[in-house]
JSON list of C-alpha atoms in Angstrom, two decimals:
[
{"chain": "A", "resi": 1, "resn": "UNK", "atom": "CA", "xyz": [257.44, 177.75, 78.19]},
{"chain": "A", "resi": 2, "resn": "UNK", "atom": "CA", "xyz": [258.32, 178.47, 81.64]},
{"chain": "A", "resi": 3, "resn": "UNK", "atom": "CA", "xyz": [257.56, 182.15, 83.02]},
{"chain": "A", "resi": 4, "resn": "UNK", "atom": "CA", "xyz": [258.82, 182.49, 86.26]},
{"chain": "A", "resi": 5, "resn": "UNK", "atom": "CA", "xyz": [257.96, 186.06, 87.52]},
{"chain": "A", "resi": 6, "resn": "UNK", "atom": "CA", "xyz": [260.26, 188.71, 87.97]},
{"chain": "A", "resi": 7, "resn": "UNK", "atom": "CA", "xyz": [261.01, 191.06, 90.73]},
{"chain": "A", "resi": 8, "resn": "UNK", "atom": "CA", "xyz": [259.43, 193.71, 88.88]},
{"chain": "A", "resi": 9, "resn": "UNK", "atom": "CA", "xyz": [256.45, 191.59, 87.24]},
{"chain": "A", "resi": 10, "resn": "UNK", "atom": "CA", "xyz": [256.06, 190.54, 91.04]},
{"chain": "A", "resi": 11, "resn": "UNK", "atom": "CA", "xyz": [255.93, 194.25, 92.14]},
{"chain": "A", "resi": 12, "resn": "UNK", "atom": "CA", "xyz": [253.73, 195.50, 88.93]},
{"chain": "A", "resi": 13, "resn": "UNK", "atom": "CA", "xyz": [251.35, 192.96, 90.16]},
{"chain": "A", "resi": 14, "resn": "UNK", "atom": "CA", "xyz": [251.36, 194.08, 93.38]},
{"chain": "A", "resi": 15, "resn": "UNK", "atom": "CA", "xyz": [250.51, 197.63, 92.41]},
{"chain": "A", "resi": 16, "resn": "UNK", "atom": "CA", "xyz": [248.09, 197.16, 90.38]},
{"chain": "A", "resi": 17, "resn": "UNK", "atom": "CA", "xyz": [246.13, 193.62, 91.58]},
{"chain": "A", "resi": 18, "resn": "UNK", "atom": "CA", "xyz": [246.94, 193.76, 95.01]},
{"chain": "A", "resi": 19, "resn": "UNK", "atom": "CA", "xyz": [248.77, 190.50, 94.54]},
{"chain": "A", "resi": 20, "resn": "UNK", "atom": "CA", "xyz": [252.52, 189.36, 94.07]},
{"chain": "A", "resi": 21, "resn": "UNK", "atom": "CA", "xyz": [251.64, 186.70, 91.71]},
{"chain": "A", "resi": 22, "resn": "UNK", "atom": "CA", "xyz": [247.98, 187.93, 89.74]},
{"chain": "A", "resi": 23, "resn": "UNK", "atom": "CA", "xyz": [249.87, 189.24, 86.91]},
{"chain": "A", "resi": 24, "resn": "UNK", "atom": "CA", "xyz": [252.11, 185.95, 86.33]},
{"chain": "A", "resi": 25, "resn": "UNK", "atom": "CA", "xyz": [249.02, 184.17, 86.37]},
{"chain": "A", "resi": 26, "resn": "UNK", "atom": "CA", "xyz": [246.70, 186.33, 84.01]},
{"chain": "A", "resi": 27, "resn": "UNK", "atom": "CA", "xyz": [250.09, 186.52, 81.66]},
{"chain": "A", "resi": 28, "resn": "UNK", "atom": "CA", "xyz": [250.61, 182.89, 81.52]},
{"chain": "A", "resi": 29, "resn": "UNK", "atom": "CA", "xyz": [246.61, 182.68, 81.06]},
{"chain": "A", "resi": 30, "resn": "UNK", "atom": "CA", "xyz": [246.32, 184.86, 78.47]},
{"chain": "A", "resi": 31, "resn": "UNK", "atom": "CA", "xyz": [248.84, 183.21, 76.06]},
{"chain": "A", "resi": 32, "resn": "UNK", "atom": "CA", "xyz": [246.79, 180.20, 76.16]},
{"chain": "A", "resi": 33, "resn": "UNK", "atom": "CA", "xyz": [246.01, 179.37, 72.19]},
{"chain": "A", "resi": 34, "resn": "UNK", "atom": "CA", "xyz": [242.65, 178.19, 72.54]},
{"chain": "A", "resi": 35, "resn": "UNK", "atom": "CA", "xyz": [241.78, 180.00, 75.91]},
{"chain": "A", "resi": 36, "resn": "UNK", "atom": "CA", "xyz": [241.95, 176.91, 77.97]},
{"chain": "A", "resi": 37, "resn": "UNK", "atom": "CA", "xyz": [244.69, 175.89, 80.51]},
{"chain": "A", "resi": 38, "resn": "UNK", "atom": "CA", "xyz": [244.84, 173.56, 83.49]},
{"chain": "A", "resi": 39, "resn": "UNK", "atom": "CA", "xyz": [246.41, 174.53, 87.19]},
{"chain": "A", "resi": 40, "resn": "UNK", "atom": "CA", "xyz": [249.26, 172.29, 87.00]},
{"chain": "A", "resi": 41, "resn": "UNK", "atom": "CA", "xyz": [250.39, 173.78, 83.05]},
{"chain": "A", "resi": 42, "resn": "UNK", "atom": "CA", "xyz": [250.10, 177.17, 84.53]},
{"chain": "A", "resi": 43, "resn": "UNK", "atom": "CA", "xyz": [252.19, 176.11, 87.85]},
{"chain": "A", "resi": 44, "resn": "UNK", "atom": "CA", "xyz": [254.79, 174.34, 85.53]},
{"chain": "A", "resi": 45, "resn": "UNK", "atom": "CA", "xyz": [254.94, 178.06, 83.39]},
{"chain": "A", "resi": 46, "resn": "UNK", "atom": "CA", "xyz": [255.07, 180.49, 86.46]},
{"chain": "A", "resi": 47, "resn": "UNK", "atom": "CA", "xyz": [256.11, 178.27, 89.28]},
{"chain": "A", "resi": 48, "resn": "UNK", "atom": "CA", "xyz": [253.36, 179.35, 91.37]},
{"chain": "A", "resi": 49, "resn": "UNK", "atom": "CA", "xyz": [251.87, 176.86, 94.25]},
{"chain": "A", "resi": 50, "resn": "UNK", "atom": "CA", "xyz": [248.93, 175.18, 92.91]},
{"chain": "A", "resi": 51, "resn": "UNK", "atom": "CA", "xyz": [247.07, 176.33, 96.36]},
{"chain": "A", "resi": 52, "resn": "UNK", "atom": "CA", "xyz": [248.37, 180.03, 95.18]},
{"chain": "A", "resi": 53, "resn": "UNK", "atom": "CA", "xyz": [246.86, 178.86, 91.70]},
{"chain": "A", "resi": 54, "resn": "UNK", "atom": "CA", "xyz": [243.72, 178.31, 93.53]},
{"chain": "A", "resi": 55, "resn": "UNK", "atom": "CA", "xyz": [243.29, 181.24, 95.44]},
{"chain": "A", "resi": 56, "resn": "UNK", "atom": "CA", "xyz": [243.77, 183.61, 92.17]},
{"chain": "A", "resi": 57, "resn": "UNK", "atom": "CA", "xyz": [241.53, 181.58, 90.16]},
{"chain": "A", "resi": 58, "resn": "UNK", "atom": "CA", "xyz": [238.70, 182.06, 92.58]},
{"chain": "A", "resi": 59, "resn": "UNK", "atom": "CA", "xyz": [239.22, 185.59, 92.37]},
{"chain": "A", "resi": 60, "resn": "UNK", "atom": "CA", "xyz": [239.30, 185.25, 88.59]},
{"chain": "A", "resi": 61, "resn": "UNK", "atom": "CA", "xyz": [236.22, 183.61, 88.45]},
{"chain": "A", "resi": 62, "resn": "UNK", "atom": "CA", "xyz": [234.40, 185.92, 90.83]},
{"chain": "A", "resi": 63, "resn": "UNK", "atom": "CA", "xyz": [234.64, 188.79, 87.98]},
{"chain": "A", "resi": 64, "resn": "UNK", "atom": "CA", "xyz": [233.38, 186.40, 85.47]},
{"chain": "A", "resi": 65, "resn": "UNK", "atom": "CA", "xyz": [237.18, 186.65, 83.39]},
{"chain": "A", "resi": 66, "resn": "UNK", "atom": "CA", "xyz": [237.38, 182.39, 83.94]},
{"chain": "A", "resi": 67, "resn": "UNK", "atom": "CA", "xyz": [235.31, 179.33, 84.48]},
{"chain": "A", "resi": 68, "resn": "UNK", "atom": "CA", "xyz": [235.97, 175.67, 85.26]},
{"chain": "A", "resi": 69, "resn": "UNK", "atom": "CA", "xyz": [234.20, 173.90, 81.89]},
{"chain": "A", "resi": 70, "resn": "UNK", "atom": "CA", "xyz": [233.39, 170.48, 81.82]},
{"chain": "A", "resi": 71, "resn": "UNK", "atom": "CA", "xyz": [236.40, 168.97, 80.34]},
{"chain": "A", "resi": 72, "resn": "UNK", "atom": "CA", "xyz": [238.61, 166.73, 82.29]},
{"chain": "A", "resi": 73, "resn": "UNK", "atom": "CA", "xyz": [241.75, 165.21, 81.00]},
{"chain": "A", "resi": 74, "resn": "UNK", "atom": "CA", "xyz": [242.53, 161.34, 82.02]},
{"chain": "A", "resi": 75, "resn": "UNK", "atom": "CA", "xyz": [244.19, 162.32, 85.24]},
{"chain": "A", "resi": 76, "resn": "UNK", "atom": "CA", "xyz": [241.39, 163.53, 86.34]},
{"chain": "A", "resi": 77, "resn": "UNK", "atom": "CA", "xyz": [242.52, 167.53, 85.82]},
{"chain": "A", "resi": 78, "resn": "UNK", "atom": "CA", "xyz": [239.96, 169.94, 85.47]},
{"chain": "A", "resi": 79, "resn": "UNK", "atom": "CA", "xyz": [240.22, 172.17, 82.61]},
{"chain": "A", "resi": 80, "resn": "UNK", "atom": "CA", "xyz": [239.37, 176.04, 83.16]},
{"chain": "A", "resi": 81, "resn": "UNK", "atom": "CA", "xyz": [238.88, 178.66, 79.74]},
{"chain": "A", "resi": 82, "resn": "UNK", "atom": "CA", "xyz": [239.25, 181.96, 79.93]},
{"chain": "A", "resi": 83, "resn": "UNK", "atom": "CA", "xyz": [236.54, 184.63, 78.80]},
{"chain": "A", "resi": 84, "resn": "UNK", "atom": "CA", "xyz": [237.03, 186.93, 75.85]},
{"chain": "A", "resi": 85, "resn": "UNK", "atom": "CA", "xyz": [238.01, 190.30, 77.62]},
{"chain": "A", "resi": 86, "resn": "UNK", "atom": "CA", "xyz": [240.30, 193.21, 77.29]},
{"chain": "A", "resi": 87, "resn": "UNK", "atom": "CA", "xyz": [241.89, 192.30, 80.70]},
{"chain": "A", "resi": 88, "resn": "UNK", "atom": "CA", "xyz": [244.15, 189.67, 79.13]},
{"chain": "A", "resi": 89, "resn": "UNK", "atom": "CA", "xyz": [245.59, 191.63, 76.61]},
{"chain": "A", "resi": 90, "resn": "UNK", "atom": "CA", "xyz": [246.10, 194.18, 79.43]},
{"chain": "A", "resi": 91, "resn": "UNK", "atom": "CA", "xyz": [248.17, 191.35, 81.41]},
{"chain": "A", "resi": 92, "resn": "UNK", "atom": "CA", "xyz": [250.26, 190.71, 78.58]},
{"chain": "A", "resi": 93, "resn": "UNK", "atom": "CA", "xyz": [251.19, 194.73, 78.41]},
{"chain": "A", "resi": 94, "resn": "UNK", "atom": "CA", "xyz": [251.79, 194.96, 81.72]},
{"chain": "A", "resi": 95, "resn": "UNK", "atom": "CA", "xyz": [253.71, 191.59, 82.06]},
{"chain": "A", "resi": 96, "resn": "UNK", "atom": "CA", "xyz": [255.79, 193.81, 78.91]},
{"chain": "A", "resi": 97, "resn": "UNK", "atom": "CA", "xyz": [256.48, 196.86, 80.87]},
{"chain": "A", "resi": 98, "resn": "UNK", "atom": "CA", "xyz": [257.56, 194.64, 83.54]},
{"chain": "A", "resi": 99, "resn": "UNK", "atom": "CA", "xyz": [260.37, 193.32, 81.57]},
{"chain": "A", "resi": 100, "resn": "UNK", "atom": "CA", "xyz": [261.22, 196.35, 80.17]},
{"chain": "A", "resi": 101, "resn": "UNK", "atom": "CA", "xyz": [261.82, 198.23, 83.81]},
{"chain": "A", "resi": 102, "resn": "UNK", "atom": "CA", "xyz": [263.96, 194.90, 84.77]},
{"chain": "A", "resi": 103, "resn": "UNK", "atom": "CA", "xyz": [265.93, 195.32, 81.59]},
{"chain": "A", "resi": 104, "resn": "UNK", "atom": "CA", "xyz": [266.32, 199.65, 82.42]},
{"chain": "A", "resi": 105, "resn": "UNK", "atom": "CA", "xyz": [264.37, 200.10, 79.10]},
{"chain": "A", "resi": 106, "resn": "UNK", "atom": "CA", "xyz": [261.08, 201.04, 80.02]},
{"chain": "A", "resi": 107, "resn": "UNK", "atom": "CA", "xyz": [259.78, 204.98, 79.33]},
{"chain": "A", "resi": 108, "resn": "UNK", "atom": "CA", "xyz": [256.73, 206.27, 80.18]},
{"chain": "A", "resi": 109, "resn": "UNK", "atom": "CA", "xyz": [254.60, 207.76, 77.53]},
{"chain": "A", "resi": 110, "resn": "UNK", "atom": "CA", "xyz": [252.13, 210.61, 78.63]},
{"chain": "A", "resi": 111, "resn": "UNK", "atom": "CA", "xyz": [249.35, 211.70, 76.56]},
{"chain": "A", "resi": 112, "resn": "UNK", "atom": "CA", "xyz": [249.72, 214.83, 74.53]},
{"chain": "A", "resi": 113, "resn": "UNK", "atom": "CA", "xyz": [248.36, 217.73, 76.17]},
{"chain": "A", "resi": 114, "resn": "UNK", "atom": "CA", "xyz": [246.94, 221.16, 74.60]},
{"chain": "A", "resi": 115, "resn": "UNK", "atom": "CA", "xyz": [246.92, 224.83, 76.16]},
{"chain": "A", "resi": 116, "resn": "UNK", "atom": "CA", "xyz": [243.59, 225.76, 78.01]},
{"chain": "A", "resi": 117, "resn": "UNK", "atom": "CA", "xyz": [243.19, 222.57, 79.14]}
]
C-alpha cells in the first residue's frame, strides 16, 4: 500500500520530529504485521529516498525504537524489526490527524478543566 506523505503529514512531522519525512516513516513502520520491514518496502510505501530511509533509521535506532536483525532476504536486503513501544501507535495518530487537517476535518479536543484549578 503506497503512503506517499502529505503536505500536512510532511508539516506534522516537521513540528513534532524535526523532520519532513520521520512521521511517513514511523507510520509506514508501524503498520508492519509482524514488526519487520525492509528499506526498499518502506521506500516503495512512502516514496522516500532510500539514503533519506537511512538517515531516519539511524536516528530510530539510536533511541532503541528499531534494530537491523539478522535476517536477510535472497537479494541480499537486510531486514530491520521494530521494538514494542507506545511511539508507533503515536505515529499512526498523528499520521490520522494529519489527514484529517488535509481533509478540513480535524478538531482539537482539550482536556476538561475544573474551577480552582
Amino acid at each position: 500500500m503506497e503512503t506517499v506523505p502529505s503536505e500536512q503529514s510532511e508539516e506534522l512531522s516537521k513540528l513534532a520530529f524535526g523532520s519532513n519525512h520521520m512521521l511517513a516513516l514511523m507510520a509506514e513502520i508501524a503498520r508492519s504485521p509482524d514488526g519487520k520491514f525492509s528499506t526498499p518496502s518502506v521506500a516503495t510505501a512512502t516514496g522516500l529516498s532510500t539514503s533519506t530511509i537511512h538517515a531516519l533509521l539511524k536516528r530510530l535506532k539510536q533511541l532503541g525504537l528499531v534494530r537491523r536483525t539478522d535476517e536477510v532476504t535472497p537479494e541480499r536486503i537486510r531486514i530491520y524489526q521494530r521494538a514494542v513501544h507506545p511511539t508507533w501507535d503515536y505515529a499512526l495518530r498523528l499520521e490520522a490527524e494529519a489527514d484529517a487537517r488535509a481533509a478540513g476535518t480535524f478538531t482539537i479536543q482539550w482536556e476538561a478543566t475544573t474551577a480552582g484549578r
